[in-house]
């Protein structure tokens, strides 16, 4: 059974007439996702590859029962797009856009959180439930269906681990990219909670990186609340302090946020941490053997 | 983007925070002129984006303009923990009765701004947090509630700010919060926040970081960026729009698509090279959907470091297409006339096509590997071989 | 507090909303002077806090200053639905291609500001809402989210604003929302919002209400209150700080503590007096915790209406104390030398003591009743008796 | 059984050193309410009639486990006081203060609502659970304990009806004043829902007045969700349009908000409406006979 993107997902793509928006909307639909609408203000009434385009998300929700929004608009307009999706009643927002100002997300997070809206990203690759639905930019061909839940702050690193798992004969229930920004809509804990509750998931692979303390918090949470085996990988042992490593959230500040610190925190909770994607996949395979 | 002390103070002043009168100076003569204009004793302060200026001799009290000029001449050009001093800030000297500390940080854990205030200022806040945590008042502000008067009261009461100063400190907290919100700041720090013998509260230093992603909203702040500073290779990368971080002492150039994979690539290269003493020379993320031209540009940045003796390409295509990457590599090799060993590992979208393109062209210095670990081992082997 | 058209337009201009050039005038000569300064045809508009000015002849087009002076002379002093015209607004005449409507109301049901926009402007919005509801675009804005660009787009798309005008209309919506929030408005209405033949969008009228409770934050707006206007008794009440509303055609003065009880008192008096044609003359809430002085002041306001021929006091003490009320009544009777019949019903805190105080003083025109319905019946009886 | 103010209520009084704050804090305590703390900034460490005073609500919550805040501060400072109580973790706020700017309450309402905070007022008399606890300014001596739930927008009118009920031998489970402002923290529906769920309440008396459409909405809600008998009273039949009748919320705008309209709406739902407080009390007595 999948989480976040499921057979019930009815997707509206915000920014569908853009280059990336149209490409991935079509790709997601071809995978089997119910891509029911797109939104580009001023282009309502057109269609992109057969997907009807609306001027507003409210229109897409009213006429196509969209319940999930994928945001592909440029960073300056992304906060507005997210608010529009929330206001129109979309319960799940998946924001691919990278480069959204941190204060915009600060407000959005505090706005949506008490309202029970689920959000992935910004700056995330989306979520893929193999064989069921794909929302975002994850290359589905890499992943097989199976019983490993995969949650990650990083996109391509997730693909790497997915491939390593597949090479070992393991598939995924859902692959969730939570995003690489300082504030993202869902934390590791949010996703761990869902995988724990998901009868289709037997083991969870958590892919972290430097910056923040979400991995440490996740470790404590796993210790208390997760009964399923969890295996981790952390990227960024070579990262110097004070430099942003690509992701706005991947920065070591003072002594906090280092890969070594995260690795120790997880291992102290009994969570095995692989020292390469390959090693992490092997640890997962051992746990499931 | 980190601001220099005087730039932060300019923003402070814009939001009504009291700072000492002063002006920047780029030469000793300018420093003297500023000191003459201010009159009386002044402080000459090196403007560098690194702490510990005082201990390094980058902050000096001058009794008169002549002394200010001397100090300026000594400080300009000084190296402070790897940063060359090119800019000074000259301000009127302050009498100090107490030193407080105030900051607003972007607390990503709590997802709220975190305000910290203590009367134990003038030292590293980590020290206060460790040695006398009860003296460090901490308070989160829900950005949707906004800073309310009670936040200010609560913080001042908790920090034990004397009643006589609470009004001034409160106004500084309010101004700093407005600055934090309205300039998209990631950090606003005042250390020390001084109280003069006659009871005036003033910001004596500033530490100010603004979100790079929000600079488009603040062209004035974006204009403060010190184009001259930093490593020349990083500057080239910035000019070319390449997401690049130099690592000290490395000899293997690396390139990956996606920040996580790029970081992971460094880690596996470092692990593979540990025995033979080879290390990654950089972090480079070509991002999602890089085309041939972007790959070639990134390669140019990589090769601008003369210490780089081999390059590892680690690309797992999602948006990025393997065929584009292959074309980019070939274009770069030709354009840059590069002969150093290059190891390529391609996976994901159109990877097979990419590998075929590379196999067809088959430049002699290009080595294709099937796995990430295999590629890391290979590039270490090649750089070790080239050194022999 | 309701603002006159020109006051609302002054606020519009402050928030960047386009309005016609103009100036207020209090005399015909001033009107002429404004018309001369503006040049060309002008519109002379009566400034009263009531709708239907146009139909009543309170808005006139003038081709030249002389005609403006004539119209002004005719309009000044005119009675428009009970409001005497004392102030004019003279503005440059506009060519009109289309008339839209835009408003922001304080929707207490949804607990959010409600934005309404339609291209069917220039008429009462209730008419549009009834006759062509599909043309009336309505949208709530969560004040914690704030007005976002999508709100503006959604409203313009839903109302069918032509693309060529959407940018101007959008800017007006944004400015009006800022005005609504920043001036603590309960209503901001632009009807009509015109489009000129050359495509310029402009607010041709304004309806603007500001929350009385928030006027302390807006001393400039508070200063716009037209002290001269309204009923003289209501003015007296306002001056004395008494919460009073005059009711037309009544002869029984009423006073109660608490707005709900005061309203209920009106209702039971009206019911009791229905058969004999007697009605309450006013609403008066002395509020919680009224002391003797407040009671006496309220009585003074009540008796300033010569039509009042009997008074009903209905006090249920919570914060308000019965003894204080009794003292207040006796003070007022003495001070105002009032001889008309007064019925008092006292209950709640210290009611017994209050009743004892009244019984001890026992002025001949004072009648104490035990229940609210009994008191209402008694006051009707007394006023009916006094009329006989 | 009571609602809103109960035996578990631990009250902190904001503005306790003011004239009204100290008077009513003492009165509430004398009634038996657990008045555990007061707050007046700068007066921390003092006490009012034995009740300890704190500089901040956070202090009162930390040291006295306060869970309910009563706000008695002047209107200009009331919004801040309410936010302070919410931020300190008080789950119930009872705001007596009258004259708070409507936009302040607009923001507060939208802030507290998704966070599950219960609020009465502003401009309300509070709540009284006879024999158990009294928070606010309701004169407890008027009311008897019993099984009638009473909810009202008005203060003294509530006392009037309470007395009429008492005269007929009926007592109250809880008397709830929701307040007379355009936006108040709890609507009739919120309180009806609680009375419906309260096993100690057999019948509900709802006291409305002109302005807004809360009574009409309550009628529809009662029709669908309330199984217990409800009796209503509406004040303001004589009110002219466009004039505020004392309460900032009691104003007839255009054709909406009239007493007659509300009466009809309730009667159309089968809810009897008394034409005086006395009549409403009699209707209640008949229903319970």
Coordinates of C-alpha atoms in Angstrom, one line a residue, chain C:
Chain C
X1 CA -17.8 55.5 11.9
X2 CA -19.0 56.2 8.3
X3 CA -16.9 58.5 6.2
X4 CA -18.2 60.9 3.6
X5 CA -17.4 60.2 0.0
X6 CA -14.6 62.6 -0.2
X7 CA -13.0 61.4 3.0
X8 CA -13.1 57.9 1.7
X9 CA -11.5 59.1 -1.5
X10 CA -8.8 60.8 0.5
X11 CA -8.0 57.4 2.1
X12 CA -8.2 55.8 -1.3
X13 CA -5.6 58.2 -2.7
X14 CA -3.4 57.5 0.3
X15 CA -3.3 53.8 -0.6
X16 CA -2.6 54.5 -4.2
X17 CA -6.1 54.0 -5.6
X18 CA -6.9 56.2 -8.6
X19 CA -9.6 58.8 -7.9
X20 CA -10.7 61.9 -9.9
X21 CA -9.0 65.2 -9.1
X22 CA -11.2 67.4 -6.9
X23 CA -11.6 69.3 -3.6
X24 CA -14.2 69.8 -0.9
X25 CA -16.3 73.0 -0.8
X26 CA -18.5 74.3 2.0
X27 CA -20.0 77.2 0.1
X28 CA -21.1 78.0 -3.4
X29 CA -18.2 80.4 -3.8
X30 CA -15.7 77.7 -2.8
X31 CA -17.3 75.4 -5.2
X32 CA -16.8 77.9 -8.0
X33 CA -13.2 78.4 -7.0
X34 CA -12.5 74.6 -7.0
X35 CA -14.2 74.4 -10.5
X36 CA -12.0 77.2 -11.8
X37 CA -8.9 75.5 -10.5
X38 CA -9.8 72.2 -12.0
X39 CA -10.9 73.7 -15.3
X40 CA -13.4 72.0 -17.7
X41 CA -16.6 70.3 -16.7
X42 CA -16.9 69.2 -13.0
X43 CA -19.4 67.2 -10.9
X44 CA -20.9 68.8 -7.8
X45 CA -21.6 66.2 -5.2
X46 CA -23.5 66.5 -2.0
X47 CA -21.6 64.9 0.9
X48 CA -24.1 63.1 3.1
X49 CA -24.0 59.7 4.8
X50 CA -26.9 58.3 2.9
X51 CA -27.5 56.6 -0.4
X52 CA -29.7 57.9 -3.3
X53 CA -28.0 61.3 -3.6
X54 CA -28.2 61.2 -7.4
X55 CA -31.9 60.6 -7.5
X56 CA -32.5 63.3 -4.8
X57 CA -30.7 65.8 -7.0
X58 CA -27.6 65.9 -4.9
X59 CA -25.2 65.2 -7.8
X60 CA -25.0 67.6 -10.7
X61 CA -22.7 68.0 -13.7
X62 CA -21.5 71.6 -14.3
X63 CA -20.1 72.7 -17.6
X64 CA -18.2 75.7 -16.1
X65 CA -17.5 77.4 -12.8
X66 CA -20.6 79.5 -13.0
X67 CA -22.8 76.5 -13.3
X68 CA -20.9 74.8 -10.5
X69 CA -21.6 77.7 -8.3
X70 CA -25.3 77.6 -9.2
X71 CA -25.5 73.8 -8.5
X72 CA -23.6 74.2 -5.3
X73 CA -26.0 76.9 -4.1
X74 CA -29.0 74.7 -4.9
X75 CA -27.5 71.6 -3.2
X76 CA -26.2 73.1 0.0
X77 CA -28.8 73.0 2.6
X78 CA -30.9 70.5 0.7
X79 CA -32.4 67.7 2.7
X80 CA -31.6 64.2 1.4
X81 CA -33.5 61.5 3.2
X82 CA -33.2 63.3 6.5
X83 CA -29.6 64.5 6.1
X84 CA -28.9 68.2 5.5
X85 CA -26.2 68.9 3.0
X86 CA -23.5 71.0 4.5
X87 CA -20.5 69.8 2.5
X88 CA -19.8 69.4 -1.2
X89 CA -17.2 67.6 -3.2
X90 CA -16.3 69.0 -6.5
X91 CA -14.4 66.8 -8.9
X92 CA -13.4 66.7 -12.6
X93 CA -16.1 65.1 -14.6
X94 CA -15.3 61.6 -16.0
X95 CA -16.2 59.9 -19.3
X96 CA -17.5 56.5 -18.5
X97 CA -17.3 53.4 -20.8
X98 CA -18.1 50.8 -18.1
X99 CA -19.1 50.7 -14.5
X100 CA -17.8 48.0 -12.2
X101 CA -18.3 47.4 -8.5
X102 CA -15.8 46.4 -5.9
X103 CA -16.1 46.0 -2.2
X104 CA -14.5 44.5 0.9
X105 CA -16.8 43.8 3.8
X106 CA -16.0 42.5 7.2
X107 CA -17.9 39.2 7.0
X108 CA -18.7 38.3 10.5
X109 CA -20.3 35.1 9.5
X110 CA -17.2 33.7 7.8
X111 CA -15.0 35.6 10.1
X112 CA -13.0 36.8 7.1
X113 CA -12.9 39.8 4.8
X114 CA -15.2 39.2 1.9
X115 CA -14.2 40.7 -1.5
X116 CA -16.9 41.2 -4.1
X117 CA -16.3 42.3 -7.7
X118 CA -18.7 42.6 -10.7
X119 CA -18.7 44.3 -14.0
X120 CA -22.4 45.1 -13.3
X121 CA -21.6 48.2 -11.3
X122 CA -23.4 51.5 -10.8
X123 CA -26.4 49.9 -9.2
X124 CA -27.2 48.6 -5.8
X125 CA -25.1 45.5 -5.3
X126 CA -28.2 43.7 -3.7
X127 CA -29.8 44.0 -7.1
X128 CA -26.9 42.3 -8.9
X129 CA -26.8 39.6 -6.2
X130 CA -30.5 38.9 -6.8
X131 CA -30.8 39.3 -10.5
X132 CA -27.5 38.1 -11.9
X133 CA -25.7 36.3 -9.0
X134 CA -23.4 34.6 -11.6
X135 CA -21.9 37.9 -12.4
X136 CA -21.0 38.7 -8.8
X137 CA -17.6 37.3 -7.9
X138 CA -17.2 36.7 -4.2
X139 CA -14.0 35.6 -2.4
X140 CA -13.0 35.3 1.2
X141 CA -9.4 36.1 2.3
X142 CA -8.0 34.4 5.4
X143 CA -6.4 37.4 7.2
X144 CA -3.5 35.1 8.3
X145 CA -2.7 34.2 4.7
X146 CA -3.2 37.8 3.6
X147 CA -4.2 38.8 0.2
X148 CA -2.2 36.8 -2.3
X149 CA -1.9 37.4 -6.0
X150 CA -4.1 34.3 -6.7
X151 CA -7.0 36.0 -4.8
X152 CA -6.8 38.9 -7.2
X153 CA -6.5 36.7 -10.3
X154 CA -9.3 34.4 -9.1
X155 CA -11.6 37.4 -8.5
X156 CA -10.9 39.0 -11.8
X157 CA -11.3 35.8 -13.7
X158 CA -14.6 35.0 -11.9
X159 CA -16.0 38.5 -12.5
X160 CA -14.9 38.4 -16.2
X161 CA -12.7 41.5 -16.0
X162 CA -11.3 42.1 -19.5
X163 CA -7.6 41.1 -19.7
X164 CA -6.7 44.6 -20.7
X165 CA -8.0 46.0 -17.4
X166 CA -7.0 43.2 -15.1
X167 CA -3.7 44.8 -14.1
X168 CA -5.3 48.1 -13.1
X169 CA -8.2 46.4 -11.3
X170 CA -5.7 44.1 -9.6
X171 CA -3.8 47.0 -8.3
X172 CA -7.0 48.6 -7.0
X173 CA -8.0 45.4 -5.2
X174 CA -4.5 45.2 -3.6
X175 CA -4.6 48.9 -2.5
X176 CA -8.2 48.6 -1.2
X177 CA -7.3 45.5 0.8
X178 CA -4.3 47.3 2.3
X179 CA -6.6 50.2 3.2
X180 CA -9.1 47.8 4.7
X181 CA -6.6 46.2 6.9
X182 CA -4.5 49.2 7.8
X183 CA -7.3 51.5 8.6
X184 CA -9.4 48.9 10.5
X185 CA -12.2 49.3 8.0
X186 CA -15.5 47.5 8.3
X187 CA -16.4 48.3 4.7
X188 CA -14.6 49.7 1.7
X189 CA -16.8 50.0 -1.3
X190 CA -16.2 51.4 -4.8
X191 CA -19.4 51.8 -6.8
X192 CA -19.0 52.6 -9.5
X193 CA -15.4 51.6 -10.3
X194 CA -15.4 53.1 -13.8
X195 CA -13.5 52.4 -17.0
X196 CA -13.0 55.5 -19.1
X197 CA -13.2 55.2 -22.9
X198 CA -9.4 55.3 -23.1
X199 CA -9.2 52.3 -20.7
X200 CA -8.3 54.0 -17.4
X201 CA -9.9 52.4 -14.3
X202 CA -10.8 54.8 -11.5
X203 CA -12.9 54.9 -8.3
X204 CA -15.8 57.3 -8.9
X205 CA -17.5 57.0 -5.5
X206 CA -16.5 55.7 -2.1
X207 CA -18.3 54.1 0.9
X208 CA -16.0 53.7 3.8
X209 CA -16.7 52.6 7.4
X210 CA -14.0 52.4 10.1
X211 CA -14.3 50.5 13.3
X212 CA -15.1 52.9 16.2
X213 CA -13.2 50.7 18.6
X214 CA -10.0 51.1 16.5
X215 CA -10.2 54.9 16.0
X216 CA -7.5 55.4 18.6
X217 CA -5.1 53.9 16.1
X218 CA -6.2 56.4 13.5
X219 CA -6.4 59.9 14.9
X220 CA -6.5 61.4 11.5
X221 CA -9.6 59.4 10.6
X222 CA -11.2 60.0 13.9
X223 CA -10.7 63.7 13.2
X224 CA -12.9 63.3 10.1
X225 CA -16.0 62.8 12.1
X226 CA -18.7 65.3 11.2
X227 CA -19.5 66.7 14.7
X228 CA -22.4 68.7 13.3
X229 CA -24.4 65.9 11.8
X230 CA -27.1 63.8 13.3
X231 CA -29.9 64.2 15.8
X232 CA -29.2 66.7 18.6
X233 CA -30.2 64.3 21.3
X234 CA -27.8 61.7 19.9
X235 CA -25.1 64.3 19.8
X236 CA -25.7 65.2 23.4
X237 CA -25.5 61.5 24.3
X238 CA -22.2 61.2 22.3
X239 CA -20.8 64.2 24.1
X240 CA -21.7 62.7 27.5
X241 CA -20.4 59.3 26.5
X242 CA -23.9 57.7 26.8
X243 CA -24.7 54.6 24.7
X244 CA -27.9 55.9 23.2
X245 CA -30.0 55.5 20.0
X246 CA -33.1 57.5 19.3
X247 CA -36.2 55.7 18.1
X248 CA -38.7 57.6 16.0
X249 CA -42.2 58.4 17.3
X250 CA -41.7 57.1 20.8
X251 CA -42.9 58.6 24.1
X252 CA -41.5 56.3 26.7
X253 CA -37.9 56.8 27.7
X254 CA -36.1 53.6 28.5
X255 CA -32.8 52.8 30.3
X256 CA -31.3 49.5 31.1
X257 CA -27.9 48.1 31.9
X258 CA -26.4 45.9 29.2
X259 CA -27.2 46.1 25.5
X260 CA -29.2 42.9 25.4
X261 CA -31.4 43.8 28.3
X262 CA -31.9 47.3 26.9
X263 CA -33.0 45.8 23.6
X264 CA -35.3 43.4 25.3
X265 CA -36.7 46.3 27.4
X266 CA -37.7 48.1 24.1
X267 CA -39.4 45.0 22.9
X268 CA -41.5 44.4 26.0
X269 CA -42.4 48.1 26.2
X270 CA -43.5 48.1 22.6
X271 CA -45.6 45.0 23.2
X272 CA -47.2 46.5 26.3
X273 CA -47.9 49.8 24.6
X274 CA -49.1 48.3 21.3
X275 CA -52.8 48.4 22.1
X276 CA -52.7 52.0 23.3
X277 CA -50.2 53.3 20.8
X278 CA -47.3 54.0 23.0
X279 CA -43.8 53.2 22.0
X280 CA -40.2 53.3 23.4
X281 CA -38.5 56.6 22.5
X282 CA -34.9 55.3 22.7
X283 CA -32.3 52.6 23.4
X284 CA -30.1 53.5 26.3
X285 CA -27.5 51.1 27.8
X286 CA -25.8 52.5 30.9
X287 CA -23.3 49.7 30.6
X288 CA -21.7 47.6 33.3
X289 CA -20.8 49.1 36.6
X290 CA -22.6 52.4 36.1
X291 CA -22.3 54.6 39.2
X292 CA -24.8 57.2 40.4
X293 CA -23.3 59.9 38.3
X294 CA -23.5 57.9 35.1
X295 CA -27.2 57.2 35.9
X296 CA -27.9 60.9 36.4
X297 CA -26.1 61.7 33.1
X298 CA -28.1 59.1 31.2
X299 CA -31.3 60.5 32.7
X300 CA -30.4 64.0 31.5
X301 CA -30.0 62.6 28.0
X302 CA -33.3 60.8 28.2
X303 CA -35.2 63.9 29.4
X304 CA -33.7 66.1 26.7
X305 CA -36.4 64.7 24.3
X306 CA -39.6 66.7 24.9
X307 CA -41.7 63.8 23.5
X308 CA -40.7 61.6 26.4
X309 CA -43.6 61.5 28.9
X310 CA -42.5 58.6 31.2
X311 CA -39.3 56.7 31.8
X312 CA -38.6 53.1 32.5
X313 CA -35.5 52.0 34.4
X314 CA -34.8 48.3 34.0
X315 CA -31.6 47.3 35.8
X316 CA -30.4 43.8 36.5
X317 CA -27.3 44.2 38.5
X318 CA -24.2 42.2 37.8
X319 CA -21.3 44.6 38.0
X320 CA -23.8 47.3 38.4
X321 CA -25.0 47.8 42.0
X322 CA -28.6 48.5 42.8
X323 CA -27.8 51.0 45.5
X324 CA -25.7 53.0 43.1
X325 CA -28.6 53.0 40.6
X326 CA -31.0 54.1 43.3
X327 CA -28.8 57.0 44.3
X328 CA -28.3 58.0 40.7
X329 CA -32.1 58.1 40.1
X330 CA -32.6 60.3 43.1
X331 CA -29.8 62.6 42.2
X332 CA -31.1 62.9 38.7
X333 CA -34.7 63.6 39.8
X334 CA -33.4 66.4 42.1
X335 CA -30.9 67.8 39.7
X336 CA -33.2 67.8 36.7
X337 CA -36.4 68.7 38.7
X338 CA -38.1 65.9 36.8
X339 CA -41.8 65.4 37.6
X340 CA -42.8 62.9 34.8
X341 CA -43.6 59.4 35.9
X342 CA -40.7 57.1 36.4
X343 CA -41.0 53.3 36.8
X344 CA -38.0 51.5 38.3
X345 CA -37.4 47.8 38.2
X346 CA -34.2 46.7 40.1
X347 CA -32.8 43.2 40.3
X348 CA -29.5 41.5 40.9
X349 CA -26.6 42.8 42.9
X350 CA -27.6 45.0 45.9
X351 CA -31.2 45.2 44.4
X352 CA -32.9 45.1 47.8
X353 CA -30.7 47.8 49.2
X354 CA -31.5 49.9 46.1
X355 CA -35.2 49.4 46.5
X356 CA -35.0 50.3 50.2
X357 CA -33.2 53.6 49.3
X358 CA -35.9 54.4 46.8
X359 CA -38.7 53.5 49.2
X360 CA -37.1 55.7 51.9
X361 CA -36.9 58.7 49.6
X362 CA -40.3 57.9 48.0
X363 CA -40.6 60.7 45.4
X364 CA -44.2 60.9 44.4
X365 CA -43.6 60.3 40.6
X366 CA -41.5 57.2 41.2
X367 CA -43.0 53.7 40.9
X368 CA -41.1 50.5 41.8
X369 CA -42.1 47.3 40.1
X370 CA -40.9 43.8 40.8
X371 CA -40.7 42.3 37.3
X372 CA -39.7 43.5 33.8
X373 CA -43.1 42.7 32.3
X374 CA -44.9 44.4 35.2
X375 CA -42.7 47.4 34.8
X376 CA -43.4 47.7 31.1
X377 CA -47.2 47.4 31.7
X378 CA -47.0 50.0 34.5
X379 CA -45.0 52.6 32.4
X380 CA -47.5 52.3 29.6
X381 CA -50.4 52.7 32.0
X382 CA -48.8 55.8 33.4
X383 CA -48.0 57.5 30.1
X384 CA -51.5 56.6 29.0
X385 CA -52.9 58.2 32.2
X386 CA -50.8 61.3 31.8
X387 CA -52.1 61.7 28.2
X388 CA -55.7 61.5 29.4

